[in-house]
Amino acid sequence: MDLINKVLREKDVSANPIWIMRQAGRYLPEFREIRKKNPNFIKLCLNAKLSAEISLQPLKRFDLDAAIVFSDILMIPYGLNQTVEFEKNIGPILGDLNLDEILNFDEQDFIKKVSPVYDTINLIKKDKITKNRSVIGFVGAPWTLLLYMLNKKSPKKNFDKELLGNKMITSSLLNILNKFIKIHIKNQIKEGAQVIQIFDSWAGLLEEKELGFYVYEPTLNLVEYTKSLNIPVICFPRGIKDYQKYCEIVNPTAISIDYDVDPKMIDKKINLPVQGGLDPKILLADKDLLKKKASYYLDIFRDRPYIFNLGHGILPETNPDMLKYLIDVVKNQK
Ligand code: CP3
């Protein structure tokens, strides 16, 4: 069994496996090389051969314990016929939402549109480099996807709560999203994904009283579904204030923590395998500080199943040598 599954299934504490969010991405010159020739990001995600190559790039350089499929959480709105474009220095821009179309969307039409993602996983699995490593599939959580679909761009700078004003719309969209997210999970597993991660990047934008409807209920449903397929599921509810309550209600196989949360508090209050935490900005500093901060997480989670990762995606300006150094620190700790 691969190390990550040992941690997740057997609660093994003898080693800390490591993979990095956005490990296939812009900090790697070999990724930028391919990206330069493929200006359309969605098209690149739909090119299984290139996507598989990109997914494997970090494994060719570093001793990482997993490959994560190179794709995007916005492939689901794309698969539901909402246009998705990525603009340089701005991020994703989505087209108008056709509610009637989406509420009646055909499962086979969706699968046809996103099936290259499944082909990518198939190719990654076949490569001998993943023989003893996990292949991680992923989805966006219903709330984060709903937010992109309604806001049509990143909610980082502006997000009007009035978008959520019509409960009939939000509730039917959440239901439809859950249906198609499950289809996406099932098909990634069918092609060989051994772990599923659910990214809820904007969970932190909600108030406590809104979490039940937008986050806890729909995510619990997906967690139970993934577990019913006998596959471990890691949840990353970035920015959520009460990780303890989230874990009690949603009960993922493991909880991935962001860099704002105090790992000591997590250690005290939460009784699940943990992943992540380290601030990606530390990789922009010097090696001594990096070692010190990485060891801080490793020490706190020494006696529990802990997968090393960052508290959000690796930054594009990161020097790949710093990641190599971090992996050495993690691998030499136990
Ligand atoms: O982690 C990996 O290496 C796998 C691939 C992956 C990508 N996106 C590739 C990508 C994963 C797991 C994602 C998840 C994703 N996508 C999330 C959740 C995680 C998070 O960062 O909070 C979100 C919110 C998105 C939506 C998205 N995709 C945004 C907001 C952006 C633009 C901002 C940015 O970081 O560039 C993207 C683009 C994107 N997705 C890139 C990559 C490698 C950069 C595209 C480029 O080359 O320009």
CSV table of C-alpha atoms and ligand atoms in Angstrom, one decimal:
chain,number,residue,atom,x,y,z
A,1,MET,CA,0.0,0.0,0.0
A,2,ASP,CA,1.2,3.5,-0.7
A,3,LEU,CA,2.3,5.7,2.3
A,4,ILE,CA,-0.6,8.1,2.1
A,5,ASN,CA,-3.2,5.3,2.1
A,6,LYS,CA,-1.3,3.7,5.1
A,7,VAL,CA,-1.7,7.0,7.0
A,8,LEU,CA,-5.3,7.4,6.0
A,9,ARG,CA,-6.5,3.8,6.3
A,10,GLU,CA,-4.3,2.3,9.0
A,11,LYS,CA,-3.5,5.5,10.9
A,12,ASP,CA,0.1,4.7,10.5
A,13,VAL,CA,2.4,7.2,12.3
A,14,SER,CA,5.8,5.7,11.3
A,15,ALA,CA,6.3,8.1,8.4
A,16,ASN,CA,5.0,11.4,7.2
A,17,PRO,CA,4.2,11.2,3.5
A,18,ILE,CA,4.3,14.5,1.6
A,19,TRP,CA,2.6,16.0,-1.4
A,20,ILE,CA,2.0,19.7,-2.2
A,21,MET,CA,-1.1,21.5,-3.3
A,22,ARG,CA,-0.5,22.9,-6.8
A,23,GLN,CA,2.6,20.8,-7.1
A,24,ALA,CA,2.0,20.6,-10.8
A,25,GLY,CA,2.1,24.3,-11.6
A,26,ARG,CA,3.8,27.6,-12.4
A,27,TYR,CA,6.8,27.4,-10.1
A,28,LEU,CA,8.2,24.6,-12.4
A,29,PRO,CA,9.9,25.9,-15.5
A,30,GLU,CA,8.9,22.7,-17.3
A,31,PHE,CA,5.3,23.5,-16.6
A,32,ARG,CA,5.7,27.1,-17.8
A,33,GLU,CA,7.2,25.8,-21.0
A,34,ILE,CA,4.1,23.7,-21.8
A,35,ARG,CA,1.8,26.4,-20.6
A,36,LYS,CA,3.4,29.0,-23.0
A,37,LYS,CA,2.5,26.8,-25.9
A,38,ASN,CA,-1.0,26.2,-24.6
A,39,PRO,CA,-2.6,29.6,-23.8
A,40,ASN,CA,-6.0,28.1,-23.3
A,41,PHE,CA,-6.0,26.6,-19.8
A,42,ILE,CA,-9.2,24.6,-20.1
A,43,LYS,CA,-8.0,23.2,-23.4
A,44,LEU,CA,-4.8,22.2,-21.7
A,45,CYS,CA,-6.8,20.4,-18.9
A,46,LEU,CA,-8.7,18.6,-21.7
A,47,ASN,CA,-5.5,17.4,-23.3
A,48,ALA,CA,-5.0,14.1,-21.4
A,49,LYS,CA,-1.5,13.4,-22.7
A,50,LEU,CA,-0.2,16.8,-21.7
A,51,SER,CA,-2.1,16.9,-18.5
A,52,ALA,CA,-0.7,13.5,-17.5
A,53,GLU,CA,2.8,14.8,-18.4
A,54,ILE,CA,2.3,17.9,-16.2
A,55,SER,CA,0.9,15.8,-13.3
A,56,LEU,CA,4.1,13.7,-13.4
A,57,GLN,CA,6.5,16.6,-13.7
A,58,PRO,CA,6.9,17.1,-9.9
A,59,LEU,CA,7.4,13.4,-9.4
A,60,LYS,CA,10.3,13.3,-11.8
A,61,ARG,CA,12.1,16.0,-9.8
A,62,PHE,CA,11.1,15.3,-6.2
A,63,ASP,CA,10.5,12.4,-3.9
A,64,LEU,CA,6.8,13.1,-3.5
A,65,ASP,CA,4.3,10.5,-2.3
A,66,ALA,CA,1.5,11.4,-4.6
A,67,ALA,CA,0.6,12.6,-8.0
A,68,ILE,CA,-2.5,14.9,-8.1
A,69,VAL,CA,-4.2,15.0,-11.4
A,70,PHE,CA,-3.6,18.2,-13.3
A,71,SER,CA,-7.0,19.6,-13.8
A,72,ASP,CA,-9.2,22.3,-12.1
A,73,ILE,CA,-12.2,22.5,-9.8
A,74,LEU,CA,-13.9,24.6,-12.5
A,75,MET,CA,-14.0,21.7,-14.9
A,76,ILE,CA,-17.4,21.0,-13.3
A,77,PRO,CA,-19.0,24.3,-14.3
A,78,TYR,CA,-17.3,23.8,-17.7
A,79,GLY,CA,-18.8,20.3,-17.9
A,80,LEU,CA,-22.2,21.9,-17.2
A,81,ASN,CA,-21.8,24.2,-20.2
A,82,GLN,CA,-21.0,27.4,-18.3
A,83,THR,CA,-18.1,28.9,-20.1
A,84,VAL,CA,-14.8,29.2,-18.1
A,85,GLU,CA,-11.8,31.2,-19.2
A,86,PHE,CA,-8.6,32.1,-17.4
A,87,GLU,CA,-7.2,35.5,-17.8
A,88,LYS,CA,-3.7,36.2,-17.0
A,89,ASN,CA,-3.2,38.0,-13.7
A,90,ILE,CA,-7.0,38.0,-13.1
A,91,GLY,CA,-7.9,34.4,-12.8
A,92,PRO,CA,-11.1,32.6,-13.8
A,93,ILE,CA,-13.9,34.4,-15.6
A,94,LEU,CA,-17.1,32.4,-16.0
A,95,GLY,CA,-19.9,33.0,-18.4
A,96,ASP,CA,-23.6,33.5,-17.7
A,97,LEU,CA,-25.3,30.8,-15.9
A,98,ASN,CA,-28.2,29.1,-17.7
A,99,LEU,CA,-30.2,27.8,-14.8
A,100,ASP,CA,-32.8,25.9,-16.9
A,101,GLU,CA,-30.1,24.2,-18.8
A,102,ILE,CA,-28.1,23.3,-15.8
A,103,LEU,CA,-31.0,22.0,-13.8
A,104,ASN,CA,-31.8,19.5,-16.6
A,105,PHE,CA,-28.3,18.7,-17.6
A,106,ASP,CA,-27.7,15.2,-18.9
A,107,GLU,CA,-25.2,13.0,-17.1
A,108,GLN,CA,-23.7,11.6,-20.4
A,109,ASP,CA,-23.3,15.0,-21.8
A,110,PHE,CA,-21.4,16.1,-18.7
A,111,ILE,CA,-19.2,13.0,-18.8
A,112,LYS,CA,-18.5,13.5,-22.5
A,113,LYS,CA,-17.2,17.1,-21.8
A,114,VAL,CA,-14.9,16.2,-18.9
A,115,SER,CA,-13.9,12.7,-19.8
A,116,PRO,CA,-10.3,13.7,-20.7
A,117,VAL,CA,-9.8,14.2,-16.9
A,118,TYR,CA,-10.5,10.5,-16.5
A,119,ASP,CA,-8.2,9.7,-19.4
A,120,THR,CA,-5.5,11.7,-17.6
A,121,ILE,CA,-5.8,9.7,-14.5
A,122,ASN,CA,-5.7,6.5,-16.5
A,123,LEU,CA,-2.4,7.6,-18.0
A,124,ILE,CA,-0.9,8.7,-14.7
A,125,LYS,CA,-1.8,5.3,-13.2
A,126,LYS,CA,-0.2,3.5,-16.0
A,127,ASP,CA,3.2,5.2,-15.6
A,128,LYS,CA,5.6,3.2,-13.5
A,129,ILE,CA,6.5,6.3,-11.4
A,130,THR,CA,3.2,6.1,-9.6
A,131,LYS,CA,3.6,2.4,-8.8
A,132,ASN,CA,4.2,2.9,-5.1
A,133,ARG,CA,2.6,6.3,-4.9
A,134,SER,CA,-0.9,7.6,-4.5
A,135,VAL,CA,-2.9,9.1,-7.3
A,136,ILE,CA,-5.1,11.8,-5.9
A,137,GLY,CA,-8.3,12.9,-7.6
A,138,PHE,CA,-10.1,16.0,-6.5
A,139,VAL,CA,-13.3,18.1,-6.7
A,140,GLY,CA,-14.3,21.5,-5.6
A,141,ALA,CA,-16.8,21.5,-2.7
A,142,PRO,CA,-20.4,22.5,-3.6
A,143,TRP,CA,-20.1,25.9,-1.8
A,144,THR,CA,-16.9,27.0,-3.6
A,145,LEU,CA,-18.3,25.9,-7.0
A,146,LEU,CA,-21.6,27.6,-6.4
A,147,LEU,CA,-19.8,30.8,-5.5
A,148,TYR,CA,-17.7,30.8,-8.7
A,149,MET,CA,-20.8,29.9,-10.8
A,150,LEU,CA,-22.8,32.8,-9.3
A,151,ASN,CA,-20.1,35.4,-8.9
A,152,LYS,CA,-18.5,34.4,-12.2
A,153,LYS,CA,-15.0,35.4,-11.0
A,154,SER,CA,-12.9,35.0,-7.9
A,155,PRO,CA,-14.7,36.3,-4.8
A,156,LYS,CA,-11.4,37.5,-3.3
A,157,LYS,CA,-12.0,41.2,-4.0
A,158,ASN,CA,-15.7,41.5,-4.3
A,159,PHE,CA,-18.5,39.1,-3.5
A,160,ASP,CA,-22.1,40.4,-3.1
A,161,LYS,CA,-24.0,38.3,-0.6
A,162,GLU,CA,-27.1,39.2,-2.5
A,163,LEU,CA,-26.1,36.6,-5.0
A,164,LEU,CA,-27.3,34.1,-2.4
A,165,GLY,CA,-30.6,35.9,-1.9
A,166,ASN,CA,-32.8,33.4,-3.7
A,167,LYS,CA,-32.9,30.2,-1.6
A,168,MET,CA,-34.8,28.3,-4.3
A,169,ILE,CA,-31.9,28.9,-6.7
A,170,THR,CA,-29.1,28.2,-4.3
A,171,SER,CA,-30.7,25.1,-3.0
A,172,SER,CA,-31.4,23.6,-6.4
A,173,LEU,CA,-27.9,24.5,-7.6
A,174,LEU,CA,-26.4,22.8,-4.6
A,175,ASN,CA,-28.4,19.7,-5.3
A,176,ILE,CA,-27.3,19.6,-9.0
A,177,LEU,CA,-23.7,20.3,-8.0
A,178,ASN,CA,-23.8,17.4,-5.6
A,179,LYS,CA,-25.1,15.1,-8.3
A,180,PHE,CA,-22.4,16.0,-10.7
A,181,ILE,CA,-19.6,16.2,-8.2
A,182,LYS,CA,-20.5,12.6,-7.2
A,183,ILE,CA,-20.3,11.6,-10.9
A,184,HIS,CA,-16.9,13.3,-11.1
A,185,ILE,CA,-15.7,11.5,-8.0
A,186,LYS,CA,-16.9,8.1,-9.1
A,187,ASN,CA,-15.3,8.4,-12.5
A,188,GLN,CA,-11.9,9.5,-11.1
A,189,ILE,CA,-12.0,6.5,-8.8
A,190,LYS,CA,-12.9,4.2,-11.7
A,191,GLU,CA,-9.8,5.3,-13.5
A,192,GLY,CA,-7.6,4.7,-10.4
A,193,ALA,CA,-7.7,7.7,-8.1
A,194,GLN,CA,-6.9,6.2,-4.6
A,195,VAL,CA,-7.7,9.3,-2.6
A,196,ILE,CA,-10.1,12.2,-3.1
A,197,GLN,CA,-9.5,15.7,-1.9
A,198,ILE,CA,-12.4,18.2,-1.6
A,199,PHE,CA,-11.3,21.8,-2.0
A,200,ASP,CA,-13.5,24.3,-0.2
A,201,SER,CA,-11.3,27.3,-0.8
A,202,TRP,CA,-14.0,29.9,0.2
A,203,ALA,CA,-15.5,28.2,3.2
A,204,GLY,CA,-14.0,31.1,5.2
A,205,LEU,CA,-16.3,33.6,3.6
A,206,LEU,CA,-19.4,32.3,5.4
A,207,GLU,CA,-20.8,33.1,8.8
A,208,GLU,CA,-21.4,30.4,11.3
A,209,LYS,CA,-25.1,30.3,10.8
A,210,GLU,CA,-24.7,29.8,7.0
A,211,LEU,CA,-22.4,26.8,7.2
A,212,GLY,CA,-25.0,24.1,7.7
A,213,PHE,CA,-26.8,24.8,4.5
A,214,TYR,CA,-23.8,25.7,2.2
A,215,VAL,CA,-21.0,23.6,3.7
A,216,TYR,CA,-21.7,21.0,6.3
A,217,GLU,CA,-24.7,19.3,4.7
A,218,PRO,CA,-23.6,19.1,1.1
A,219,THR,CA,-20.0,18.2,2.1
A,220,LEU,CA,-21.1,15.5,4.5
A,221,ASN,CA,-23.1,14.0,1.7
A,222,LEU,CA,-20.0,13.8,-0.5
A,223,VAL,CA,-17.8,12.5,2.2
A,224,GLU,CA,-20.2,9.7,2.9
A,225,TYR,CA,-20.5,8.9,-0.8
A,226,THR,CA,-16.7,8.7,-1.2
A,227,LYS,CA,-16.3,6.6,1.8
A,228,SER,CA,-19.0,4.2,0.5
A,229,LEU,CA,-16.8,3.6,-2.5
A,230,ASN,CA,-14.1,2.6,0.0
A,231,ILE,CA,-11.8,5.5,-0.9
A,232,PRO,CA,-10.4,7.9,1.8
A,233,VAL,CA,-11.5,11.6,1.5
A,234,ILE,CA,-9.5,14.6,2.6
A,235,CYS,CA,-11.3,17.9,3.2
A,236,PHE,CA,-9.8,21.4,2.9
A,237,PRO,CA,-12.2,24.0,4.2
A,238,ARG,CA,-9.8,26.9,3.9
A,239,GLY,CA,-10.3,29.7,6.3
A,240,ILE,CA,-13.1,28.1,8.3
A,241,LYS,CA,-13.2,29.4,11.9
A,242,ASP,CA,-14.3,26.3,13.7
A,243,TYR,CA,-12.3,23.3,12.4
A,244,GLN,CA,-13.5,21.3,15.4
A,245,LYS,CA,-17.2,21.6,14.5
A,246,TYR,CA,-16.5,21.0,10.9
A,247,CYS,CA,-14.7,17.7,11.7
A,248,GLU,CA,-17.4,16.6,14.1
A,249,ILE,CA,-20.1,17.1,11.5
A,250,VAL,CA,-18.4,16.3,8.2
A,251,ASN,CA,-16.1,13.7,9.6
A,252,PRO,CA,-13.7,13.4,6.6
A,253,THR,CA,-11.0,10.7,6.6
A,254,ALA,CA,-8.5,13.5,7.1
A,255,ILE,CA,-8.6,17.2,7.6
A,256,SER,CA,-6.3,19.5,5.6
A,257,ILE,CA,-5.6,22.7,7.5
A,258,ASP,CA,-4.9,26.2,6.2
A,259,TYR,CA,-1.9,28.3,7.4
A,260,ASP,CA,-4.0,30.6,9.6
A,261,VAL,CA,-5.1,27.9,12.0
A,262,ASP,CA,-3.1,27.1,15.1
A,263,PRO,CA,-1.8,23.5,14.8
A,264,LYS,CA,-1.6,23.1,18.6
A,265,MET,CA,-5.3,23.9,18.8
A,266,ILE,CA,-6.0,21.3,16.0
A,267,ASP,CA,-3.9,18.8,17.9
A,268,LYS,CA,-5.8,19.4,21.1
A,269,LYS,CA,-9.4,19.5,19.7
A,270,ILE,CA,-9.4,17.2,16.7
A,271,ASN,CA,-9.1,13.4,16.6
A,272,LEU,CA,-8.6,12.8,12.9
A,273,PRO,CA,-5.6,12.3,10.6
A,274,VAL,CA,-4.3,15.8,9.7
A,275,GLN,CA,-2.7,17.2,6.5
A,276,GLY,CA,-1.0,20.4,5.7
A,277,GLY,CA,-0.7,23.7,7.5
A,278,LEU,CA,2.7,25.3,6.6
A,279,ASP,CA,2.4,28.8,5.1
A,280,PRO,CA,3.4,28.6,1.4
A,281,LYS,CA,5.2,32.0,1.9
A,282,ILE,CA,7.8,30.2,4.1
A,283,LEU,CA,9.1,28.6,0.9
A,284,LEU,CA,10.1,32.1,-0.2
A,285,ALA,CA,12.3,32.7,2.8
A,286,ASP,CA,15.5,31.0,3.7
A,287,LYS,CA,16.3,27.3,4.4
A,288,ASP,CA,16.8,27.7,8.1
A,289,LEU,CA,13.5,29.3,8.7
A,290,LEU,CA,11.9,26.7,6.4
A,291,LYS,CA,13.4,23.9,8.4
A,292,LYS,CA,12.3,25.4,11.6
A,293,LYS,CA,8.7,26.0,10.6
A,294,ALA,CA,8.4,22.6,8.9
A,295,SER,CA,9.7,20.9,12.1
A,296,TYR,CA,7.2,22.8,14.2
A,297,TYR,CA,4.3,21.1,12.3
A,298,LEU,CA,6.1,17.7,12.3
A,299,ASP,CA,6.7,17.9,16.1
A,300,ILE,CA,3.2,18.9,17.0
A,301,PHE,CA,1.7,16.1,14.9
A,302,ARG,CA,4.4,13.6,15.7
A,303,ASP,CA,2.1,11.0,17.3
A,304,ARG,CA,-0.8,11.2,14.9
A,305,PRO,CA,-1.3,10.2,11.3
A,306,TYR,CA,0.0,13.3,9.5
A,307,ILE,CA,0.5,14.0,5.8
A,308,PHE,CA,2.8,16.9,5.2
A,309,ASN,CA,1.5,19.6,2.8
A,310,LEU,CA,1.1,23.3,2.8
A,311,GLY,CA,-1.7,25.4,4.1
A,312,HIS,CA,-2.6,26.5,0.5
A,313,GLY,CA,-1.1,26.0,-2.9
A,314,ILE,CA,2.6,26.5,-3.6
A,315,LEU,CA,3.2,30.0,-4.9
A,316,PRO,CA,4.3,30.5,-8.5
A,317,GLU,CA,7.4,32.5,-7.4
A,318,THR,CA,8.7,29.6,-5.3
A,319,ASN,CA,12.2,28.3,-6.1
A,320,PRO,CA,11.9,24.6,-6.8
A,321,ASP,CA,15.1,24.0,-4.8
A,322,MET,CA,13.3,25.1,-1.7
A,323,LEU,CA,10.7,22.4,-2.2
A,324,LYS,CA,13.4,19.9,-2.6
A,325,TYR,CA,14.9,21.0,0.7
A,326,LEU,CA,11.5,20.8,2.4
A,327,ILE,CA,11.0,17.3,1.2
A,328,ASP,CA,14.4,16.3,2.6
A,329,VAL,CA,13.5,17.8,5.9
A,330,VAL,CA,10.2,15.9,6.1
A,331,LYS,CA,11.8,12.6,4.9
A,332,ASN,CA,14.6,12.8,7.4
A,333,GLN,CA,12.5,13.6,10.4
A,334,LYS,CA,11.3,10.2,11.5
B,1,CP3,O1,-2.6,20.8,-7.2
B,1,CP3,C1,-2.3,20.5,-8.3
B,1,CP3,O2,-1.1,20.5,-8.7
B,1,CP3,C2,-3.4,20.0,-9.3
B,1,CP3,C3,-4.0,20.9,-10.1
B,1,CP3,C4,-5.0,22.0,-9.6
B,1,CP3,C5,-5.1,23.2,-10.2
B,1,CP3,N1,-6.1,23.9,-9.6
B,1,CP3,C6,-4.4,23.6,-11.4
B,1,CP3,C7,-4.3,25.1,-11.7
B,1,CP3,C8,-5.8,22.0,-8.5
B,1,CP3,C9,-6.0,20.9,-7.4
B,1,CP3,C10,-6.6,23.2,-8.6
B,1,CP3,C11,-7.7,23.5,-7.6
B,1,CP3,C12,-8.3,24.8,-7.7
B,1,CP3,N2,-8.6,25.6,-8.8
B,1,CP3,C13,-8.8,25.5,-6.5
B,1,CP3,C14,-8.8,25.0,-5.1
B,1,CP3,C15,-7.5,25.2,-4.5
B,1,CP3,C16,-7.2,26.6,-4.2
B,1,CP3,O3,-6.2,27.1,-4.8
B,1,CP3,O4,-7.9,27.2,-3.4
B,1,CP3,C17,-9.4,26.7,-7.0
B,1,CP3,C18,-10.1,27.7,-6.2
B,1,CP3,C19,-9.3,26.7,-8.4
B,1,CP3,C20,-9.7,27.7,-9.3
B,1,CP3,C21,-8.6,28.4,-10.0
B,1,CP3,N3,-7.8,27.8,-11.0
B,1,CP3,C22,-8.1,29.7,-9.8
B,1,CP3,C23,-8.7,30.7,-8.8
B,1,CP3,C24,-7.0,29.9,-10.7
B,1,CP3,C25,-6.3,31.2,-10.9
B,1,CP3,C26,-5.5,31.6,-9.8
B,1,CP3,C27,-4.2,30.9,-9.8
B,1,CP3,O5,-3.8,30.3,-8.8
B,1,CP3,O6,-3.6,30.9,-10.9
B,1,CP3,C28,-6.8,28.7,-11.3
B,1,CP3,C29,-5.8,28.4,-12.3
B,1,CP3,C30,-4.9,27.2,-12.2
B,1,CP3,N4,-5.4,26.0,-11.8
B,1,CP3,C31,-3.5,27.1,-12.4
B,1,CP3,C32,-3.1,25.8,-12.1
B,1,CP3,C33,-1.8,25.2,-12.3
B,1,CP3,C34,-2.7,28.2,-12.9
B,1,CP3,C35,-3.0,28.4,-14.4
B,1,CP3,C36,-1.9,29.1,-15.1
B,1,CP3,O7,-1.0,28.4,-15.5
B,1,CP3,O8,-2.1,30.2,-15.4
